[in-house]
mmCIF file of C-alpha atoms in Angstrom:
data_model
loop_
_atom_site.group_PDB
_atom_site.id
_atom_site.type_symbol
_atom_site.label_atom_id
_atom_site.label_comp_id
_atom_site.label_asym_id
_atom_site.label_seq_id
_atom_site.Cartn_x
_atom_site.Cartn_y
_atom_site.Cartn_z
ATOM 1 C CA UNK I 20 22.604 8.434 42.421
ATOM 2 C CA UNK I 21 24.736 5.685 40.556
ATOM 3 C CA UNK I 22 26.867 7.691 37.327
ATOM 4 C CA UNK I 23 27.234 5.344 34.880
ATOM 5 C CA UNK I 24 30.751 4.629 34.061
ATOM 6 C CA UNK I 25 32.155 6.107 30.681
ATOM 7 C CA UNK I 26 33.805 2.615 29.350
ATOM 8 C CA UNK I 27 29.904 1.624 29.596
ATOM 9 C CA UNK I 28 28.767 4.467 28.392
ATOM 10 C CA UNK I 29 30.898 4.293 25.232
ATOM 11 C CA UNK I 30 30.495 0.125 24.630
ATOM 12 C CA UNK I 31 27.115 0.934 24.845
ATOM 13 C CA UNK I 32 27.057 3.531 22.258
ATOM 14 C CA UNK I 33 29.154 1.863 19.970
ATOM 15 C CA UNK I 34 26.957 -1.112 20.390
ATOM 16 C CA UNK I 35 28.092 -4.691 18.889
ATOM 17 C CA UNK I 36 30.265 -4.078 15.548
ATOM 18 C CA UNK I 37 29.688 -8.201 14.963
ATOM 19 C CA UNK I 38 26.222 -8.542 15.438
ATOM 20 C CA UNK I 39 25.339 -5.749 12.907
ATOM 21 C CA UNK I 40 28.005 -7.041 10.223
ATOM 22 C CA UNK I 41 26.066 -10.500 10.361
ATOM 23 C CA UNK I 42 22.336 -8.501 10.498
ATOM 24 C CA UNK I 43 24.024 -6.768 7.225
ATOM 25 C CA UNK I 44 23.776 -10.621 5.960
ATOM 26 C CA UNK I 45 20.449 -11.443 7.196
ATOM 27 C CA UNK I 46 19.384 -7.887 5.848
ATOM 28 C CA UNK I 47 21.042 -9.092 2.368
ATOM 29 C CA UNK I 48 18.632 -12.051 2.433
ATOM 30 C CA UNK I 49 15.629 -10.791 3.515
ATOM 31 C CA UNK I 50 15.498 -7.967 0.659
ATOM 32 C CA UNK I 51 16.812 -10.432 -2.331
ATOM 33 C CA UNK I 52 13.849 -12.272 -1.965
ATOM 34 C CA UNK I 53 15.087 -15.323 -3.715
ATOM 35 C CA UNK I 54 18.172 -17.991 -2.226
ATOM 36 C CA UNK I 55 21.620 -16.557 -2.661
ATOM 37 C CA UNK I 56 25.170 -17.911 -3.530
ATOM 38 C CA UNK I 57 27.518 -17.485 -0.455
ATOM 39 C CA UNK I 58 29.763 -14.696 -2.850
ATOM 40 C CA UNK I 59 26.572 -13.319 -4.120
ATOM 41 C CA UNK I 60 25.466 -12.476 -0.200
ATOM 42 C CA UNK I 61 29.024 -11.826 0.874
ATOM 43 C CA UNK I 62 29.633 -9.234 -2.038
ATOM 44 C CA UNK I 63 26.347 -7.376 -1.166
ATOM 45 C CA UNK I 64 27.094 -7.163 2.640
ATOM 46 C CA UNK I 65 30.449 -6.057 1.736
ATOM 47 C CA UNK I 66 32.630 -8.901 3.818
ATOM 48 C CA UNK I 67 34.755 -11.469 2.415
ATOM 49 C CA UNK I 68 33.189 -15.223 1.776
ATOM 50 C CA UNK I 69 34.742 -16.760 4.924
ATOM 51 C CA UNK I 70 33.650 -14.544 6.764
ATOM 52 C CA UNK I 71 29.867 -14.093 5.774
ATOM 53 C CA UNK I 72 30.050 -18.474 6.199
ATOM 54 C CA UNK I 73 30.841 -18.188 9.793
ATOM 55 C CA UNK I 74 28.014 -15.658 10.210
ATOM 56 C CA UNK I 75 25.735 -17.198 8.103
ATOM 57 C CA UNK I 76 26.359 -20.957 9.941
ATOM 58 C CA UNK I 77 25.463 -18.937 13.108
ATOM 59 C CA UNK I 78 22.166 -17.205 11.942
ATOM 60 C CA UNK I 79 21.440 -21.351 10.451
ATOM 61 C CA UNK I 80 21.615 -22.638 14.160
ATOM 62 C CA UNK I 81 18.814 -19.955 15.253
ATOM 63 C CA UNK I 82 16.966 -20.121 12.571
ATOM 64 C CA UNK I 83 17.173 -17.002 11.227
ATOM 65 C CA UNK I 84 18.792 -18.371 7.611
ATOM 66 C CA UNK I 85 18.255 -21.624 5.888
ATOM 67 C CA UNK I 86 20.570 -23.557 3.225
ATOM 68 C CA UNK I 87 19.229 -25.620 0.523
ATOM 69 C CA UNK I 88 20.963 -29.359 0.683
ATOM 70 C CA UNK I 89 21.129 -29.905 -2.616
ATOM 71 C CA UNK I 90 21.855 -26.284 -3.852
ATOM 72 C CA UNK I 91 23.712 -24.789 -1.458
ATOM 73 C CA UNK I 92 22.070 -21.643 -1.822
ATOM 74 C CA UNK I 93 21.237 -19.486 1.446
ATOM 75 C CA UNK I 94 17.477 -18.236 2.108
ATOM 76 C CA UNK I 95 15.453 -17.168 5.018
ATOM 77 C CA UNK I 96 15.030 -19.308 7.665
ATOM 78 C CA UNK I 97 11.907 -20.452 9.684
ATOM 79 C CA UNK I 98 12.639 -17.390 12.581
ATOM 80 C CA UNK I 99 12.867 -14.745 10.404
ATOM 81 C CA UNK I 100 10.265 -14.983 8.739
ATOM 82 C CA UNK I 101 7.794 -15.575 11.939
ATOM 83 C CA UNK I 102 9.988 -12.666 13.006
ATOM 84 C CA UNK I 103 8.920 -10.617 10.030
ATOM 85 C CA UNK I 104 5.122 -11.964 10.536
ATOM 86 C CA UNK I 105 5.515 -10.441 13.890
ATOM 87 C CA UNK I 106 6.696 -7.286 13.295
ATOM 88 C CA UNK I 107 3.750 -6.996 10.569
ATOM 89 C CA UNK I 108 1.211 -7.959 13.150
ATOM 90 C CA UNK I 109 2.061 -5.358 15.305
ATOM 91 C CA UNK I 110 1.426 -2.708 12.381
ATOM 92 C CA UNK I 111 -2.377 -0.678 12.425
ATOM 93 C CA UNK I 112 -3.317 -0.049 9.159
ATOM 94 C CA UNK I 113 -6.028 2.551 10.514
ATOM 95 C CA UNK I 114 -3.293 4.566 12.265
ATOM 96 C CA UNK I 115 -0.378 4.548 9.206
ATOM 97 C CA UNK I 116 -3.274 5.386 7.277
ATOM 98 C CA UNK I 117 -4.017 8.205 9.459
ATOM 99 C CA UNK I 118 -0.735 9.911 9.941
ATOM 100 C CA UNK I 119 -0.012 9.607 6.095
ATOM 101 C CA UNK I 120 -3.435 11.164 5.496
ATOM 102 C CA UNK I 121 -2.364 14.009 7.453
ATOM 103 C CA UNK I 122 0.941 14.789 5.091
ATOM 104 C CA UNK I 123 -0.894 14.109 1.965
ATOM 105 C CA UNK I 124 -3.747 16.919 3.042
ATOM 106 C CA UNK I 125 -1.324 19.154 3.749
ATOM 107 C CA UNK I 126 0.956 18.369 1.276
ATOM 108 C CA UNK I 127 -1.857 18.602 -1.581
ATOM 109 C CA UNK I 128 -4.353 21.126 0.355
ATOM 110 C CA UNK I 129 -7.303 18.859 -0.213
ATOM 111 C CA UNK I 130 -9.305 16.884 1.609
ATOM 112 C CA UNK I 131 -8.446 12.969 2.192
ATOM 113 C CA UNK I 132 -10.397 10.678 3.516
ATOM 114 C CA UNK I 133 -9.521 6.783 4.281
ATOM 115 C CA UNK I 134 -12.243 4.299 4.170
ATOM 116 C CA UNK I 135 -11.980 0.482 4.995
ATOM 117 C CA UNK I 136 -14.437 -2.155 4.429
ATOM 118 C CA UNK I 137 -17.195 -2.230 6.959
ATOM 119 C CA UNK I 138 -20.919 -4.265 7.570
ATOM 120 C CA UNK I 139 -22.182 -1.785 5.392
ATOM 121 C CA UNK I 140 -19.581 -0.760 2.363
ATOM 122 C CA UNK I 141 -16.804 1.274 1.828
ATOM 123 C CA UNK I 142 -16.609 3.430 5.074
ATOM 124 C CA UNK I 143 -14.708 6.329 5.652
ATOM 125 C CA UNK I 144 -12.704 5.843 9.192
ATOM 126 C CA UNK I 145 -10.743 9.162 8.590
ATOM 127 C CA UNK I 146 -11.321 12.540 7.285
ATOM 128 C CA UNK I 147 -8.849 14.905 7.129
ATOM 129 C CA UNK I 148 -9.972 18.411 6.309
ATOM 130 C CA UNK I 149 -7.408 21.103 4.923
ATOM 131 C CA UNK I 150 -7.480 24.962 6.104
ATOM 132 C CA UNK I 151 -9.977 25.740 3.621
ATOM 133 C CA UNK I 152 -12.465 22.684 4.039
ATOM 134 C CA UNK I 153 -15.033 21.318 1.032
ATOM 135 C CA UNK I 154 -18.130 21.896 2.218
ATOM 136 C CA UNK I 155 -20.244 18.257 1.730
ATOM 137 C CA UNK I 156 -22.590 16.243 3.742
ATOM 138 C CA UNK I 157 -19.676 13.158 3.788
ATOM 139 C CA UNK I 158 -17.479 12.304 6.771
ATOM 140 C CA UNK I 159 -16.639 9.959 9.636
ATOM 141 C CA UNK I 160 -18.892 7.292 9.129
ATOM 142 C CA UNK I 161 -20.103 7.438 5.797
ATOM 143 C CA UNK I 162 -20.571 4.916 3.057
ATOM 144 C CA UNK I 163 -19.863 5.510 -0.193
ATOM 145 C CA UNK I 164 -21.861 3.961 -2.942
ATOM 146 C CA UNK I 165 -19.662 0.893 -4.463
ATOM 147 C CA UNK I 166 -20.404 2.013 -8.458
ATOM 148 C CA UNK I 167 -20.805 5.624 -7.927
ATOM 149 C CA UNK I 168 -17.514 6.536 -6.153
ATOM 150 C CA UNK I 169 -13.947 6.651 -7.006
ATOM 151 C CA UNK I 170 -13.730 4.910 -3.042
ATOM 152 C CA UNK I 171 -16.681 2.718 -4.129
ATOM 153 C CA UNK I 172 -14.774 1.780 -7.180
ATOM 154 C CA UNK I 173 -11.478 0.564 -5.741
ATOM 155 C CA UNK I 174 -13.256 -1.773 -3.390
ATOM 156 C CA UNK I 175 -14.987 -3.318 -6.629
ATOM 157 C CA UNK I 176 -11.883 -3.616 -8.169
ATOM 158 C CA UNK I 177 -9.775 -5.072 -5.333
ATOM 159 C CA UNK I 178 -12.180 -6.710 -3.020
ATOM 160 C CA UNK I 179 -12.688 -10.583 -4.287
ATOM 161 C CA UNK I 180 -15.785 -11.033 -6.952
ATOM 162 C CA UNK I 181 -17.938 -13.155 -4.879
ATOM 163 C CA UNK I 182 -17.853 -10.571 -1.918
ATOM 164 C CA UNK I 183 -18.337 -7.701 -4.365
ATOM 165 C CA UNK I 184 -21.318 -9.573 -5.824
ATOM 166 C CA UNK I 185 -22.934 -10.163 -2.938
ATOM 167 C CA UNK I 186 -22.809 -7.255 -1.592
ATOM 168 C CA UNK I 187 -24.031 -5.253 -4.543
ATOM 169 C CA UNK I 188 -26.560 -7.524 -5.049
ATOM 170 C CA UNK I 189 -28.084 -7.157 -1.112
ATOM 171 C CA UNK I 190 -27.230 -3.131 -1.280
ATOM 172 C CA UNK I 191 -29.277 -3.058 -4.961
ATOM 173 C CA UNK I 192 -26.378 -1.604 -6.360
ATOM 174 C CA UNK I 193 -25.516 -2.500 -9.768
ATOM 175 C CA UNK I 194 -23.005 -1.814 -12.944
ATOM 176 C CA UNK I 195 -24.354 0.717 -14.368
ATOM 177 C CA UNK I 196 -23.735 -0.856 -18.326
ATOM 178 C CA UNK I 197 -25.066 1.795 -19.935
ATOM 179 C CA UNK I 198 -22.261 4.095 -18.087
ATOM 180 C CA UNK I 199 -19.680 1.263 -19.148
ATOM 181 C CA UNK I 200 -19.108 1.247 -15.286
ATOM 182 C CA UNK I 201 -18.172 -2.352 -15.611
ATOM 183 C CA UNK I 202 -15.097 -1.132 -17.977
ATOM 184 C CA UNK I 203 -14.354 1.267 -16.144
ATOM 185 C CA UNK I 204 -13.408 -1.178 -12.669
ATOM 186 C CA UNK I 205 -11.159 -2.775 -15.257
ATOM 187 C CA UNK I 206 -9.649 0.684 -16.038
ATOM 188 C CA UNK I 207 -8.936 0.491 -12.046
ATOM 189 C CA UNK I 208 -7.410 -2.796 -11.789
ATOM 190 C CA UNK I 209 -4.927 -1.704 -14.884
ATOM 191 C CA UNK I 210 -3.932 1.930 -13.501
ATOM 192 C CA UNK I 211 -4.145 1.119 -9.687
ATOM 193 C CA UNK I 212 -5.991 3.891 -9.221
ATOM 194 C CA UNK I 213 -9.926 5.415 -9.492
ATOM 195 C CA UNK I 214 -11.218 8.940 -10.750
ATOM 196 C CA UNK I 215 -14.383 10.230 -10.260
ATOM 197 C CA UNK I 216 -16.382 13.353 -11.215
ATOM 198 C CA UNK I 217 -20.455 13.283 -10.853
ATOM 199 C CA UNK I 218 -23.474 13.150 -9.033
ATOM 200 C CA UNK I 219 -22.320 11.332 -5.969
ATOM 201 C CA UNK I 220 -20.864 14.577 -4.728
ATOM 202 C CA UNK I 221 -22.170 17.030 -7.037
ATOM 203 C CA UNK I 222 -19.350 19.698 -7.821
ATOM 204 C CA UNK I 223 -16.479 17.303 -6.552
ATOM 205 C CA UNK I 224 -13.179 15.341 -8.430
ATOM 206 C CA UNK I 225 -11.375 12.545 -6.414
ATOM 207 C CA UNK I 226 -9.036 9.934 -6.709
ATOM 208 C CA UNK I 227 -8.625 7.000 -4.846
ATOM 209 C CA UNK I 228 -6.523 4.535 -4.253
ATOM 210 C CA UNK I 229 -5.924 0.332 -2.733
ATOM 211 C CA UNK I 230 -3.673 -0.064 0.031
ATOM 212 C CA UNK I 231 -2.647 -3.592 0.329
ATOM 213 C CA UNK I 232 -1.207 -6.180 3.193
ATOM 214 C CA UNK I 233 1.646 -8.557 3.306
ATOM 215 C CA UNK I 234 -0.599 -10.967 1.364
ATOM 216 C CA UNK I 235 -1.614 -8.824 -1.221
ATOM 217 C CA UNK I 236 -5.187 -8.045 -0.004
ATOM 218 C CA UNK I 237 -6.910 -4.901 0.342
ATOM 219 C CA UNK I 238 -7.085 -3.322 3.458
ATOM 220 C CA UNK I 239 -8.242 0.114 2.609
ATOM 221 C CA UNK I 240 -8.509 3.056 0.481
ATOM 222 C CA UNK I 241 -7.250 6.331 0.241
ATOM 223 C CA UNK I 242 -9.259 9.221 -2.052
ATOM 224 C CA UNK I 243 -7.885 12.884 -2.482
ATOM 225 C CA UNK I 244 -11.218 14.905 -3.086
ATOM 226 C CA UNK I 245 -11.990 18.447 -4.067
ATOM 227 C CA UNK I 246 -13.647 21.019 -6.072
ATOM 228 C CA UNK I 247 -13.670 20.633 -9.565
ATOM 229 C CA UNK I 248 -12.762 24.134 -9.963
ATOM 230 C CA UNK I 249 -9.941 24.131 -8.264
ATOM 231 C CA UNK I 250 -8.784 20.273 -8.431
ATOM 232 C CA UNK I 251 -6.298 18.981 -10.984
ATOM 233 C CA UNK I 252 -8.284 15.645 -12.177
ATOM 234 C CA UNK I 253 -5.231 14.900 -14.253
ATOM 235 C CA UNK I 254 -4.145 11.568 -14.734
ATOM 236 C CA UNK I 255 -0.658 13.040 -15.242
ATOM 237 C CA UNK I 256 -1.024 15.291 -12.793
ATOM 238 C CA UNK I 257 0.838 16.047 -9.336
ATOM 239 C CA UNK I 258 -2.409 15.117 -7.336
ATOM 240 C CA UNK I 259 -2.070 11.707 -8.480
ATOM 241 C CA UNK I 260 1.189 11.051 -8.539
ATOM 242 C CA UNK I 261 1.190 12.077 -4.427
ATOM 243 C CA UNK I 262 -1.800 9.540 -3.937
ATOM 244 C CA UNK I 263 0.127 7.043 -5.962
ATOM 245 C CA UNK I 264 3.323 7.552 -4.127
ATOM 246 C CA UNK I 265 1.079 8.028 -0.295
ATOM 247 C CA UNK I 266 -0.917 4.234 -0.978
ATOM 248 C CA UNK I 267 2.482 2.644 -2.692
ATOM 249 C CA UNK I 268 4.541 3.761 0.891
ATOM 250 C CA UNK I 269 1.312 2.063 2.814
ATOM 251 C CA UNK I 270 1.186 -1.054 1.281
ATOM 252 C CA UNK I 271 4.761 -1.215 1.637
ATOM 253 C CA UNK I 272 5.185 -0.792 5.291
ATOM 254 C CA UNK I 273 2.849 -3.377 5.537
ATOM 255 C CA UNK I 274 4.958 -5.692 3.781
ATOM 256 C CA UNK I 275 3.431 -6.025 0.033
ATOM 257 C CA UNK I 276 5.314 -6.070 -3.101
ATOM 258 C CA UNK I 277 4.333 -4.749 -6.076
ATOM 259 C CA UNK I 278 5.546 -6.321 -9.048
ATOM 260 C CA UNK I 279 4.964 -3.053 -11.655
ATOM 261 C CA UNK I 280 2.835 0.173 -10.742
ATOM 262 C CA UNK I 281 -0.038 0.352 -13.427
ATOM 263 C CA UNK I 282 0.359 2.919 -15.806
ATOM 264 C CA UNK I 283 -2.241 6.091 -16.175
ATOM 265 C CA UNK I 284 -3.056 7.300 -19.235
ATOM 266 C CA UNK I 285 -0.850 10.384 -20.282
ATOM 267 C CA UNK I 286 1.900 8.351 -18.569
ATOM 268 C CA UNK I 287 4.175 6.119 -20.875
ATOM 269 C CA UNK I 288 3.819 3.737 -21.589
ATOM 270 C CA UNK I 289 -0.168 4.344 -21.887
ATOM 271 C CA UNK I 290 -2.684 2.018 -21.721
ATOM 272 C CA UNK I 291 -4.236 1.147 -24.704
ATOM 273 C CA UNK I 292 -7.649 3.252 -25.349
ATOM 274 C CA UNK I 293 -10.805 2.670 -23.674
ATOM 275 C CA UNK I 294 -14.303 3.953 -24.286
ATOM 276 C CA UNK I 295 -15.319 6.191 -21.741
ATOM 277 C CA UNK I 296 -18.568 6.624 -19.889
ATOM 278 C CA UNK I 297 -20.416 8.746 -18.107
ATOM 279 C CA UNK I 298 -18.070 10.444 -15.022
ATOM 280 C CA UNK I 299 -19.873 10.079 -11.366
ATOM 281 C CA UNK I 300 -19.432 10.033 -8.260
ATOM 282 C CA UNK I 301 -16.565 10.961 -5.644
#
């Protein structure tokens, strides 16, 4: 058997010092989000402005970085960005989703469930049960109501109007006014985030929460649920700040940006006040 030899073994290790200085560029770009100066890129990647222009020329001929004629500022080029469209494709929502469901159960000790979607509503496509399981007749498969949930909720809030309406409208699910449920999927869009305590799942608190795509739709949901005994339905509380902080790190790997987290009330600063309904569903 062949034994490598240890020149090659070390090259190979050390890899190409020149190719990752001029990634460090690309890398530069890429996160800035808007075109660059050539001592605004070089400064951030750490290498002097001659040098970072002989990289960046290079990266111009593949495609990988553009130049503005008349500005001379540096962007992202054509490549990179089918590059970064490629890398995205290759992402499952369903399965990040999964994993991070996983760490948030056991990192809060509640139940999570992820729902996406489907011919028939929001459906839950995960359910991940802690050591001491809630007992309810909701699991893989299941639909949760679109008014009467905090899941239901978020896809009301997120999902665009005409879809919503036409679903509710086939389903026979309405606003409940009387409820202010209407408000309340306003209250969602501003805090990012659904509560829920009610009749849906009598005895039960969630929260849920939009995960979103490169393009800023929704993809799916994530809900915390538990007793209401034992479940901290803060709005300031650690519960969810973890959701917050689980569907925030989704959204990003799957390339969206969020321009400001909504703020919760008991957080500052704090929306202005609402009038509050009824509480239902989970």
């Amino acid at each position: 058997m062949p034994v490598a030899d240890s020149d090659d073994a070390e090259r190979t290790q050390a890899g190409v010092q020149s190719l990752e200085n001029g990634l460090a560029l690309v890398l530069v770009l890429a996160h800035h989000r808007r075109p660059m100066k050539l001592t605004a890129v070089a400064e951030q990647a750490g290498v002097s402005p001659g040098k970072a222009h002989r990289y960046l020329v290079s990266f111009m001929r593949a495609g990988f970085v553009s130049q503005d004629e008349e500005t001379g500022l540096y962007g992202i080029g054509p490549v990179a960005l089918e590059f970064s469209l490629s890398c995205l494709a290759t992402l499952e929502p369903i399965s990040l989703a999964t994993r991070e469901a996983e760490r948030l159960c056991a990192q809060t000790g509640h139940t999570v469930a992820v729902a996406v979607w489907g011919s028939f509503g929001p459906t839950v496509v995960r359910w991940e049960q802690p050591a001491h399981p809630v007992m309810v007749n909701v699991g893989l498969g299941s639909v949760f109501p679109l008014y009467r949930s905090a899941t239901g909720r978020v896809f009301a809030a997120f999902m665009p109007e005409e879809l919503v309406r036409e679903y509710a409208a086939k389903a026979g699910q309405e606003a409940d006014t009387e409820g202010d449920e209407v408000e309340t999927i306003e209250q969602v869009r501003r805090r990012g985030i659904a509560r829920a305590q009610g009749d849906f799942m009598q005895g039960m608190s969630a929260f849920a929460a939009p995960v979103f795509d490169h393009r800023g739709r929704l993809v799916l949901s994530v809900t915390i649920l538990g007793y209401r005994g034992s479940f901290d339905h803060r709005w300031s509380g650690p519960v969810v700040a973890a959701l917050r902080e689980s569907a925030a790190g989704l959204s990003k790997a799957l390339g969206y940006e969020e321009a400001a987290a909504p703020q919760a009330p008991g957080e500052a600063p704090a929306p202005a006040p609402v009038r509050r309904g009824r509480r239902r569903g989970a």
